[in-house]
Coordinates of C-alpha atoms and ligand atoms in Angstrom, one line a residue:
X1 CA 126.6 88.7 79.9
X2 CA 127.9 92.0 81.1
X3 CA 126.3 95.1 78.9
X4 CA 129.1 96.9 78.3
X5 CA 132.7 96.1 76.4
X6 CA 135.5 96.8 74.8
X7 CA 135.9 94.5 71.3
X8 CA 138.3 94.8 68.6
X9 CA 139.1 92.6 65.4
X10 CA 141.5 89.9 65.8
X11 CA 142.6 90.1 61.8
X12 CA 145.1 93.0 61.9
X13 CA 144.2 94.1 58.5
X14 CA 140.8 94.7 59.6
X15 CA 142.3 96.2 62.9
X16 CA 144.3 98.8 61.1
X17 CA 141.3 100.3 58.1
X18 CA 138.7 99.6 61.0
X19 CA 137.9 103.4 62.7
X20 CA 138.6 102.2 66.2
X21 CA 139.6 98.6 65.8
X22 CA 137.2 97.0 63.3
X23 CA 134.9 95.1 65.7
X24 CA 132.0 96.2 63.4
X25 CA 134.0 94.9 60.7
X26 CA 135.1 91.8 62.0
X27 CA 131.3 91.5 63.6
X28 CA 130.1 91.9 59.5
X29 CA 132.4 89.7 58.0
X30 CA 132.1 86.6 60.4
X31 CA 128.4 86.6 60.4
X32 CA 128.5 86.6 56.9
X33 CA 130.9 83.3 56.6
X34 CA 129.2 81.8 59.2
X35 CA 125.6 82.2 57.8
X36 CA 124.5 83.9 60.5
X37 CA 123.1 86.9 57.6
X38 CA 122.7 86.5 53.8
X39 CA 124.0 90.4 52.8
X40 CA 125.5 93.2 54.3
X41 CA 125.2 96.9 53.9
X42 CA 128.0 98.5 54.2
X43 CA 129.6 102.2 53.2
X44 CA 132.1 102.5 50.5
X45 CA 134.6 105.3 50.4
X46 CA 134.5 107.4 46.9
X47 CA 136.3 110.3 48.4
X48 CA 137.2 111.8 51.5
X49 CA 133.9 113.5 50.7
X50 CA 131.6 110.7 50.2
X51 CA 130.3 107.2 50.1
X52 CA 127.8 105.3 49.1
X53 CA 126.0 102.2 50.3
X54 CA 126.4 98.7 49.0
X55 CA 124.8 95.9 49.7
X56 CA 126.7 92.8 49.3
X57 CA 127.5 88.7 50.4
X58 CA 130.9 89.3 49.6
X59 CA 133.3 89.1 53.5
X60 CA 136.1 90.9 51.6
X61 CA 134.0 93.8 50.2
X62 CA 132.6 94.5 53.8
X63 CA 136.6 94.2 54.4
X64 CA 137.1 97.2 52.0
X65 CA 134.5 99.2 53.6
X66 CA 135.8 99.5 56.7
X67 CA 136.2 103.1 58.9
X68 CA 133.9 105.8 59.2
X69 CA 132.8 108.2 56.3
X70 CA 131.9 111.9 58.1
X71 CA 131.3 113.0 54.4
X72 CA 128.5 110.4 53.6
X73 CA 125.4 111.7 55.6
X74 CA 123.2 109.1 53.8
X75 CA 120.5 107.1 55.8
X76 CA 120.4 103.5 55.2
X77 CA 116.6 102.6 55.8
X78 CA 115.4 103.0 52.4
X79 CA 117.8 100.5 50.9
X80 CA 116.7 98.0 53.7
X81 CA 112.9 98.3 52.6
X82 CA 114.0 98.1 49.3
X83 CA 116.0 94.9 49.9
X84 CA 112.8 93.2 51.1
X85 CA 112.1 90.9 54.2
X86 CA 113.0 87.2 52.9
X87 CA 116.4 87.5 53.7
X88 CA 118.8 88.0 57.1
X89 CA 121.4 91.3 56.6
X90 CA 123.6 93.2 59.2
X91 CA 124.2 96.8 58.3
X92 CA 125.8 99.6 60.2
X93 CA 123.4 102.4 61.4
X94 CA 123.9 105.4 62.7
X95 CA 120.9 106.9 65.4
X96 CA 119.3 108.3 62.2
X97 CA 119.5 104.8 60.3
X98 CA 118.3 102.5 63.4
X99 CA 115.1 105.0 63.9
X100 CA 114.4 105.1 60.1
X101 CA 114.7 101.7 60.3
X102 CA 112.5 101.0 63.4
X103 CA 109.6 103.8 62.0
X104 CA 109.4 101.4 59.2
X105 CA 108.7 98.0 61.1
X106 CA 106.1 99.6 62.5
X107 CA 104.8 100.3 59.4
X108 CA 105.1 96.6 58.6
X109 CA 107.5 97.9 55.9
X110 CA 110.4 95.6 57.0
X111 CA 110.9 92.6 59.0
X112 CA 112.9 93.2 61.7
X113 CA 113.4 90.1 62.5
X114 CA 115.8 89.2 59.6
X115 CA 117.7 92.6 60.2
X116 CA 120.8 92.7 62.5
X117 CA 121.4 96.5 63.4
X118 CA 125.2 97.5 64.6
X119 CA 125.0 100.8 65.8
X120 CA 127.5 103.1 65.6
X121 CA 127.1 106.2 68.0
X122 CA 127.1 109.8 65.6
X123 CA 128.8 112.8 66.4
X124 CA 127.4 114.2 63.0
X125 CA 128.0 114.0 59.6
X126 CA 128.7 116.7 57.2
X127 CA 127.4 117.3 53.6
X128 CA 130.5 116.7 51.2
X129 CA 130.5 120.2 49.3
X130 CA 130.5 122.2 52.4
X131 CA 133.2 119.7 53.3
X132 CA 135.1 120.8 50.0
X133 CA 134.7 124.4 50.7
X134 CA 135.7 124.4 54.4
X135 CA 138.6 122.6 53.3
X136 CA 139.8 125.1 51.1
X137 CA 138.3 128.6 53.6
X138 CA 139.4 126.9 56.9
X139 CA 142.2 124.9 56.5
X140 CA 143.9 126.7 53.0
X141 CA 143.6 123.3 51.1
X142 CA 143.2 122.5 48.0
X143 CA 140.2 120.0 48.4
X144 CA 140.9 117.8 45.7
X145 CA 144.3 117.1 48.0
X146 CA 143.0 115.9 50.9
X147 CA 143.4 112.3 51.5
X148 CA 142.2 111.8 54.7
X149 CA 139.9 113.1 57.5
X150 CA 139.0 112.4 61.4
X151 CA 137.0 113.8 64.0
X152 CA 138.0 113.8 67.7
X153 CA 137.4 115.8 70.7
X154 CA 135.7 118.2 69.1
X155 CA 138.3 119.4 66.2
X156 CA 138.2 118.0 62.6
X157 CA 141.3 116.9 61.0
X158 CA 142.3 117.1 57.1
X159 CA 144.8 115.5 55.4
X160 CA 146.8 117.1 52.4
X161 CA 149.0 115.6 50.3
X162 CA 150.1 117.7 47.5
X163 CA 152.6 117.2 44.9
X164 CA 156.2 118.1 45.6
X165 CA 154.8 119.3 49.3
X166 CA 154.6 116.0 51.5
X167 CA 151.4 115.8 53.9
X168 CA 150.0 118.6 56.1
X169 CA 147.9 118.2 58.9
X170 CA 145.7 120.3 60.2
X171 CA 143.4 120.3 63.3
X172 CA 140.2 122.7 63.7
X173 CA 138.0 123.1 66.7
X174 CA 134.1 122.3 65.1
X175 CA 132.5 125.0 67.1
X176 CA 135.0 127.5 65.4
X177 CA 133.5 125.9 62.3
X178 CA 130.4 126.1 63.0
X179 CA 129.9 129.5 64.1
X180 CA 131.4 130.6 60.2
X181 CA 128.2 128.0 59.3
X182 CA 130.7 125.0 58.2
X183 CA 131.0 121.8 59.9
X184 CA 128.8 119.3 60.8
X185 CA 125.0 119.6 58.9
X186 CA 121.9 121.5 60.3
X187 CA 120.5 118.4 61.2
X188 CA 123.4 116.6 62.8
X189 CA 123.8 119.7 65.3
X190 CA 120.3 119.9 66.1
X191 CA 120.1 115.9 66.6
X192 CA 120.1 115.0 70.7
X193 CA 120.3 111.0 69.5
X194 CA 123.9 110.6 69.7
X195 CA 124.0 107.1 70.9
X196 CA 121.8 104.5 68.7
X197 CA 119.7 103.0 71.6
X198 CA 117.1 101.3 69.1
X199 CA 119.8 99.5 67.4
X200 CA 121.5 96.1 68.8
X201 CA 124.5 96.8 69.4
X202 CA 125.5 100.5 69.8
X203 CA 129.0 101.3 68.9
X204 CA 132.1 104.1 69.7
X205 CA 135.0 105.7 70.6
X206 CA 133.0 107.4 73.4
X207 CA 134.5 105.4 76.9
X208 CA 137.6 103.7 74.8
X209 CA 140.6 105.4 75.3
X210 CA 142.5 102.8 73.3
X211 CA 141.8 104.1 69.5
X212 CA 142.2 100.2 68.5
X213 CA 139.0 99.4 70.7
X214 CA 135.4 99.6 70.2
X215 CA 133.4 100.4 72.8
X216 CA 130.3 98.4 72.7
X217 CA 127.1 98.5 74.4
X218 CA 124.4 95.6 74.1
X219 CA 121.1 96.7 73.7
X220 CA 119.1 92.9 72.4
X221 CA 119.0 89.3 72.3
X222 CA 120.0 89.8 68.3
X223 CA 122.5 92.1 69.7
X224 CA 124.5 89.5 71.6
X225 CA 123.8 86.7 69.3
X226 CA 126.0 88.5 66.5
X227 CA 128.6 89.3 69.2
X228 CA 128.9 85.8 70.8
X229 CA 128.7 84.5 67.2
X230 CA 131.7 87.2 66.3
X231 CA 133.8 85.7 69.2
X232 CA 133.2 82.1 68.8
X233 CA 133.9 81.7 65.1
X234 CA 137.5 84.1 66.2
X235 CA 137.2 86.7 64.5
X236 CA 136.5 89.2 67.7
X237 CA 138.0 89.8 71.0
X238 CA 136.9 91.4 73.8
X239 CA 137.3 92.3 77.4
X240 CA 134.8 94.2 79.6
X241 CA 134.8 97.9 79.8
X242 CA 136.0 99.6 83.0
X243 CA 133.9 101.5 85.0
X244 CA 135.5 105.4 84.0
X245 CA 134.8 104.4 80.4
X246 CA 130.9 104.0 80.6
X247 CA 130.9 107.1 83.2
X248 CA 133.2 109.2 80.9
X249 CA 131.0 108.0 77.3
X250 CA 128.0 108.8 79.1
X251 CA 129.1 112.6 80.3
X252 CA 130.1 113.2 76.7
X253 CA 126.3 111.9 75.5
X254 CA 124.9 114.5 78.0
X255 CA 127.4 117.2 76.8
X256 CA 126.9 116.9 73.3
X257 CA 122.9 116.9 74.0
X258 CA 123.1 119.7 75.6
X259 CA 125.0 121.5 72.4
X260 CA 122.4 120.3 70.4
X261 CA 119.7 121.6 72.2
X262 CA 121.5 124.7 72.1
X263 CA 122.2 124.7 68.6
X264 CA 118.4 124.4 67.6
X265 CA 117.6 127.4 69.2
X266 CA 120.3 129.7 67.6
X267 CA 119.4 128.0 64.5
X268 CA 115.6 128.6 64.8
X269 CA 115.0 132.0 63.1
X270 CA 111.4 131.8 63.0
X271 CA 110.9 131.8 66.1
X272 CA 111.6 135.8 66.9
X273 CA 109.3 136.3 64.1
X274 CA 105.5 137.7 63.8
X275 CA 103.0 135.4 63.4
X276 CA 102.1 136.9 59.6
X277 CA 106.2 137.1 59.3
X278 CA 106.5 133.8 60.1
X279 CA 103.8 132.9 57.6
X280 CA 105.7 135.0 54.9
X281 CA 108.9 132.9 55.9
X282 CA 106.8 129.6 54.9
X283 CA 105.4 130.7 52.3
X284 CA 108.7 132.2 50.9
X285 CA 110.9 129.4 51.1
X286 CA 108.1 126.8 50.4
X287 CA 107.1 128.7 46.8
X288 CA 110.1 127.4 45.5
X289 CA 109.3 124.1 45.2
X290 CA 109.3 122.8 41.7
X291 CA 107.6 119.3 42.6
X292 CA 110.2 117.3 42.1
X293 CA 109.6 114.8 44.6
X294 CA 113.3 114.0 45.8
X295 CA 112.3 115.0 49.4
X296 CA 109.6 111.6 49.5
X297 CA 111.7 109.8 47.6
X298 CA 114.7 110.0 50.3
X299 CA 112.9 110.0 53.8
X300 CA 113.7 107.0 56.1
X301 CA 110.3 107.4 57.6
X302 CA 107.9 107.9 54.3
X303 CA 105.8 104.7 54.1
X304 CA 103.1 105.1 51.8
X305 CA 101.6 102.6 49.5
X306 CA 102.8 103.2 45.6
X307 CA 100.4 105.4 44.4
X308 CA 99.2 107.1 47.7
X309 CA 96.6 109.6 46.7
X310 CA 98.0 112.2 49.3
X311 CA 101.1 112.2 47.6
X312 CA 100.5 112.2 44.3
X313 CA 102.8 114.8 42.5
X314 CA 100.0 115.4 39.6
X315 CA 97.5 116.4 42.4
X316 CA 100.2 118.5 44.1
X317 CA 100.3 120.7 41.2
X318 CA 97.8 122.9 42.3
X319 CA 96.7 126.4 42.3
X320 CA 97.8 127.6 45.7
X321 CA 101.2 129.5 45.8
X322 CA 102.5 126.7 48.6
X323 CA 101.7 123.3 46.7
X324 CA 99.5 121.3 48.6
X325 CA 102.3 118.5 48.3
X326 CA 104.5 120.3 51.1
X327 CA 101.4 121.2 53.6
X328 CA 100.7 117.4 53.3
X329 CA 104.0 116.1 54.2
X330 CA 104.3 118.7 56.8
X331 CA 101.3 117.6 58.6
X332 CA 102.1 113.4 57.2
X333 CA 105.2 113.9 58.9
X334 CA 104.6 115.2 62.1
X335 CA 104.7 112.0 64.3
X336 CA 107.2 110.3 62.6
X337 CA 109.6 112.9 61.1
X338 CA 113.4 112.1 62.9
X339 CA 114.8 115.2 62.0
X340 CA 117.9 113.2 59.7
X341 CA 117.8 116.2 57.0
X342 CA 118.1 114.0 54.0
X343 CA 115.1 115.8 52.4
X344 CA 116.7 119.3 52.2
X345 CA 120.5 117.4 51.5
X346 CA 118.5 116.5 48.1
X347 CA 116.6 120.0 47.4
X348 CA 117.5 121.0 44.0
X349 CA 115.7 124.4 45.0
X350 CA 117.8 124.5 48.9
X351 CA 114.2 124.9 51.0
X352 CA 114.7 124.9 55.0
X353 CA 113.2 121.4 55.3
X354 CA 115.2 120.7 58.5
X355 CA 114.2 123.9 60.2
X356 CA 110.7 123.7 58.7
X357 CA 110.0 120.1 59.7
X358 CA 111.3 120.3 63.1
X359 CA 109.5 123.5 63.6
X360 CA 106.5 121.5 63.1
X361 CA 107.1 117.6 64.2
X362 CA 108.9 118.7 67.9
X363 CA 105.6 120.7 68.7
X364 CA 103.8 117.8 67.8
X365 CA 105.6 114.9 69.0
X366 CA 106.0 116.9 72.2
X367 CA 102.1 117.2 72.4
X368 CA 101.4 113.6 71.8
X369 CA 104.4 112.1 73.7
X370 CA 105.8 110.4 71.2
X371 CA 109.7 109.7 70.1
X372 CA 109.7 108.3 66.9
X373 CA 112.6 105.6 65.8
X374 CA 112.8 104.6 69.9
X375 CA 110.9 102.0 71.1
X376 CA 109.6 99.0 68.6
X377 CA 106.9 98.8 70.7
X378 CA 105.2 101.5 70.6
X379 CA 102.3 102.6 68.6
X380 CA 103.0 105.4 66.2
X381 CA 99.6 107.6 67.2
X382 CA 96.8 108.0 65.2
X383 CA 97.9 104.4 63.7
X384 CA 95.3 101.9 63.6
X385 CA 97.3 98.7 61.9
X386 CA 98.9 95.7 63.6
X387 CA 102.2 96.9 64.6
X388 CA 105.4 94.9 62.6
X389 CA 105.7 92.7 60.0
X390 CA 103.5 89.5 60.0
X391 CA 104.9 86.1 59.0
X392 CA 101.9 85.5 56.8
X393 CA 102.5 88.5 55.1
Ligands
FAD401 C1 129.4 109.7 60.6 C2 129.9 109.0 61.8 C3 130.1 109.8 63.0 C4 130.5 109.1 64.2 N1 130.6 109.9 65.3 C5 131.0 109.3 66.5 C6 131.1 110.0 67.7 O1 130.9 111.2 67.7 N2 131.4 109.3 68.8 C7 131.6 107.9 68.8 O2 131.8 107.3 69.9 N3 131.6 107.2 67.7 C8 131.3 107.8 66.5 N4 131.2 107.1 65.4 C9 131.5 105.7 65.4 C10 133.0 105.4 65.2 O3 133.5 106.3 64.3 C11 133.2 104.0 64.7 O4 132.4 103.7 63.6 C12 132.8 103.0 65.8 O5 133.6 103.2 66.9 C13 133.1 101.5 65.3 O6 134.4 101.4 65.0 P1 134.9 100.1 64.2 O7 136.4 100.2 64.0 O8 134.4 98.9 65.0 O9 134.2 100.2 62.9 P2 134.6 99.7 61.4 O10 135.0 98.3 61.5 O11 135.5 100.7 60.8 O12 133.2 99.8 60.7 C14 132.5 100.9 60.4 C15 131.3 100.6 59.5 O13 130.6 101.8 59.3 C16 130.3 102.0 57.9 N5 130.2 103.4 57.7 C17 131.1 104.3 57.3 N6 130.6 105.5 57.2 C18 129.3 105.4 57.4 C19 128.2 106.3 57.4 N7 128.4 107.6 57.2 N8 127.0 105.9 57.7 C20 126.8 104.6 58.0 N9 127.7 103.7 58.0 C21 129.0 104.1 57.7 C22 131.5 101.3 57.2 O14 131.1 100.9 55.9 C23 131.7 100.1 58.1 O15 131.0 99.1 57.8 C24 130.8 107.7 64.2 C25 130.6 107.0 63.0 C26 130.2 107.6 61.8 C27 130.0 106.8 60.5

């Protein structure tokens, strides 16, 4: 089987709410009827601003879900764990999701055996209140009027729809939005994954130039199992993709790397500082912390046992002006952290945990040659245990 496609759903209904055609969709909702998974998790839409994962059986919920949410930079991995390992599900996952997702089967806290992963290759998301402002600064609307947004060669599109005016639509370049410190989140423009290469499928726009067609790369055995199942129980077509279209997706991959790369150094402040300012920049923002544990309770890649001494937020309350709970994590997290930004998303106290962890897991994953979230295979280091999930377990 060739590696690279084009797919779309054959159901036109599917077709049309799909974000470029449905074939993640279609792929859901046919493994579903045909047993192929128990559950899905998929994304439901709340606003324009945000959704929220739900796990269901149901073929015409995952129907309702489809398109892609911008505004809902959640990661899914902690809802798979939660789920358990007994039974099959398909989920979507962005690069973040997939390498929470692998992180965790290496520490044998899913099987990934009974999990089908169809990537979907990320841009970015954005956090819904800066969306909400940067509708109303950038684009004069009034947020609770905007009905619909895109993303596309590098602009952001809003929908309005006020009372008595019709729709407006408006188009803004993201750079121009990101210089003002709007758009896409810290994380997302910092992130150099843009393509979900530890996933089984990995799907785009990226290399389609039809915006009814998926462009889909297989990356496993599971990956073409749920695609040849999609195709022979109907509900998928597809054709090969042409040769431009890999060329072209994989020159955008390279140019928005490069971006990203870019963006982490204008975004790295501590780095032109003094050793004791940089200390004073720690110390500052990590003082703040009022213990509340959100930033452990969120991260994809935070495995410990219930009860974990090291994290115990009792212990953390100690007498050093930077708990001992955040020193901990830093150094807990420095081989595995993926840089996804959910723990600062969920600060109620808005500490730098993106800049702060990268500052420290980069320099350390560099060191040790180590990508976490890639490659199943490989040992996480410094980690003793069997890697995945037993049978016997
Ligand atoms: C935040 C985001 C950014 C993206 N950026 C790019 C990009 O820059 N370049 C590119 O080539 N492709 C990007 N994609 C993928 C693209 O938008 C389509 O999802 C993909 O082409 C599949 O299209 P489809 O019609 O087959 O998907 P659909 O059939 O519409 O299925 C999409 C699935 O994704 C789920 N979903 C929606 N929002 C999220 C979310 N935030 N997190 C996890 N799952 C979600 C939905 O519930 C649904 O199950 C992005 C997707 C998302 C969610």
């Amino acid at each position: 089987m060739p590696r690279y496609y084009l797919a779309w759903a054959k159901d036109e209904r599917i077709r049309e709410k799909g974000a470029n055609g449905g074939f993640v969709t279609a792929t859901l909702v046919s493994a579903l009827e045909t047993g192929f998974i128990d559950a899905a998790l998929v994304v439901e839409k709340k606003s324009v601003y945000e959704g929220i994962p739900v796990l269901t059986s149901n073929p015409e919920v995952v129907k309702e879900c489809a398109g892609s949410l911008h505004g809902a930079p959640i990661n899914l991995t902690k809802y798979v764990v939660d789920y358990g390992a007994k039974k099959r599900i398909g989920l979507p996952t962005k690069p973040c999701d997939a390498r929470g997702i692998i992180e965790q089967a290496k520490r044998r806290q899913v099987n990934l055996d009974n999990i089908v992963m169809i990537g979907l290759n990320c841009g970015g998301t954005l956090h819904p209140l800066r969306m909400r402002e940067m509708a109303a600064d950038f684009f004069g609307f009034d947020p609770d009027a905007v009905v619909k947004e895109e993303i596309k060669e590098g602009k952001i599109c809003l929908v309005s729809k006020e009372e008595g005016m019709g729709e407006k639509e408006k188009w803004v370049k993201i750079d121009a939005l990101e210089q003002k410190g709007y758009g896409r989140r810290d994380a997302c423009k910092s992130c150099v994954t843009k393509i979900p290469t530890s996933a089984d499928l990995a799907c785009g726009n990226w290399g389609s130039n039809d915006t009814q067609k998926t462009f889909v790369e297989v990356l496993t055995e599971k990956g073409e199992a749920i695609l040849k199942n999609a195709i022979e129980s109907g509900y998928v077509e597809i054709e090969e993709a042409p040769g431009e279209g890999i060329e072209k997706r994989k020159q955008i991959e390279a140019g928005m790397q490069r971006l990203a790369e870019d963006w982490k150094e204008r975004m790295d402040e501590v780095s032109a500082l003094s050793r004791s300012e940089r200390l004073e920049f720690y110390v500052d923002a990590l003082k703040n912390c009022i213990g509340c544990g959100a930033c452990k309770e969120v991260c994809p890649v935070c495995a410990c046992e219930a009860g974990a001494k090291c994290l115990d937020m009792n212990d953390a309350r100690d007498s050093y002006v930077v708990s001992m709970y955040n020193m901990l994590r830093i150094f807990h997290l420095m081989d595995s952290c993926i840089g996804c930004g959910e723990c600062e998303d969920v600060c109620p106290v808005d500490i730098p945990l993106t800049l702060i962890h990268r500052r420290f897991s980069e320099r350390m994953q560099r060191h040790l040659g180590y990508t976490p979230g890639m490659d199943v295979k490989e040992r996480p280091p410094l980690y003793e245990t069997e890697l995945r999930w037993s049978a016997e377990e």
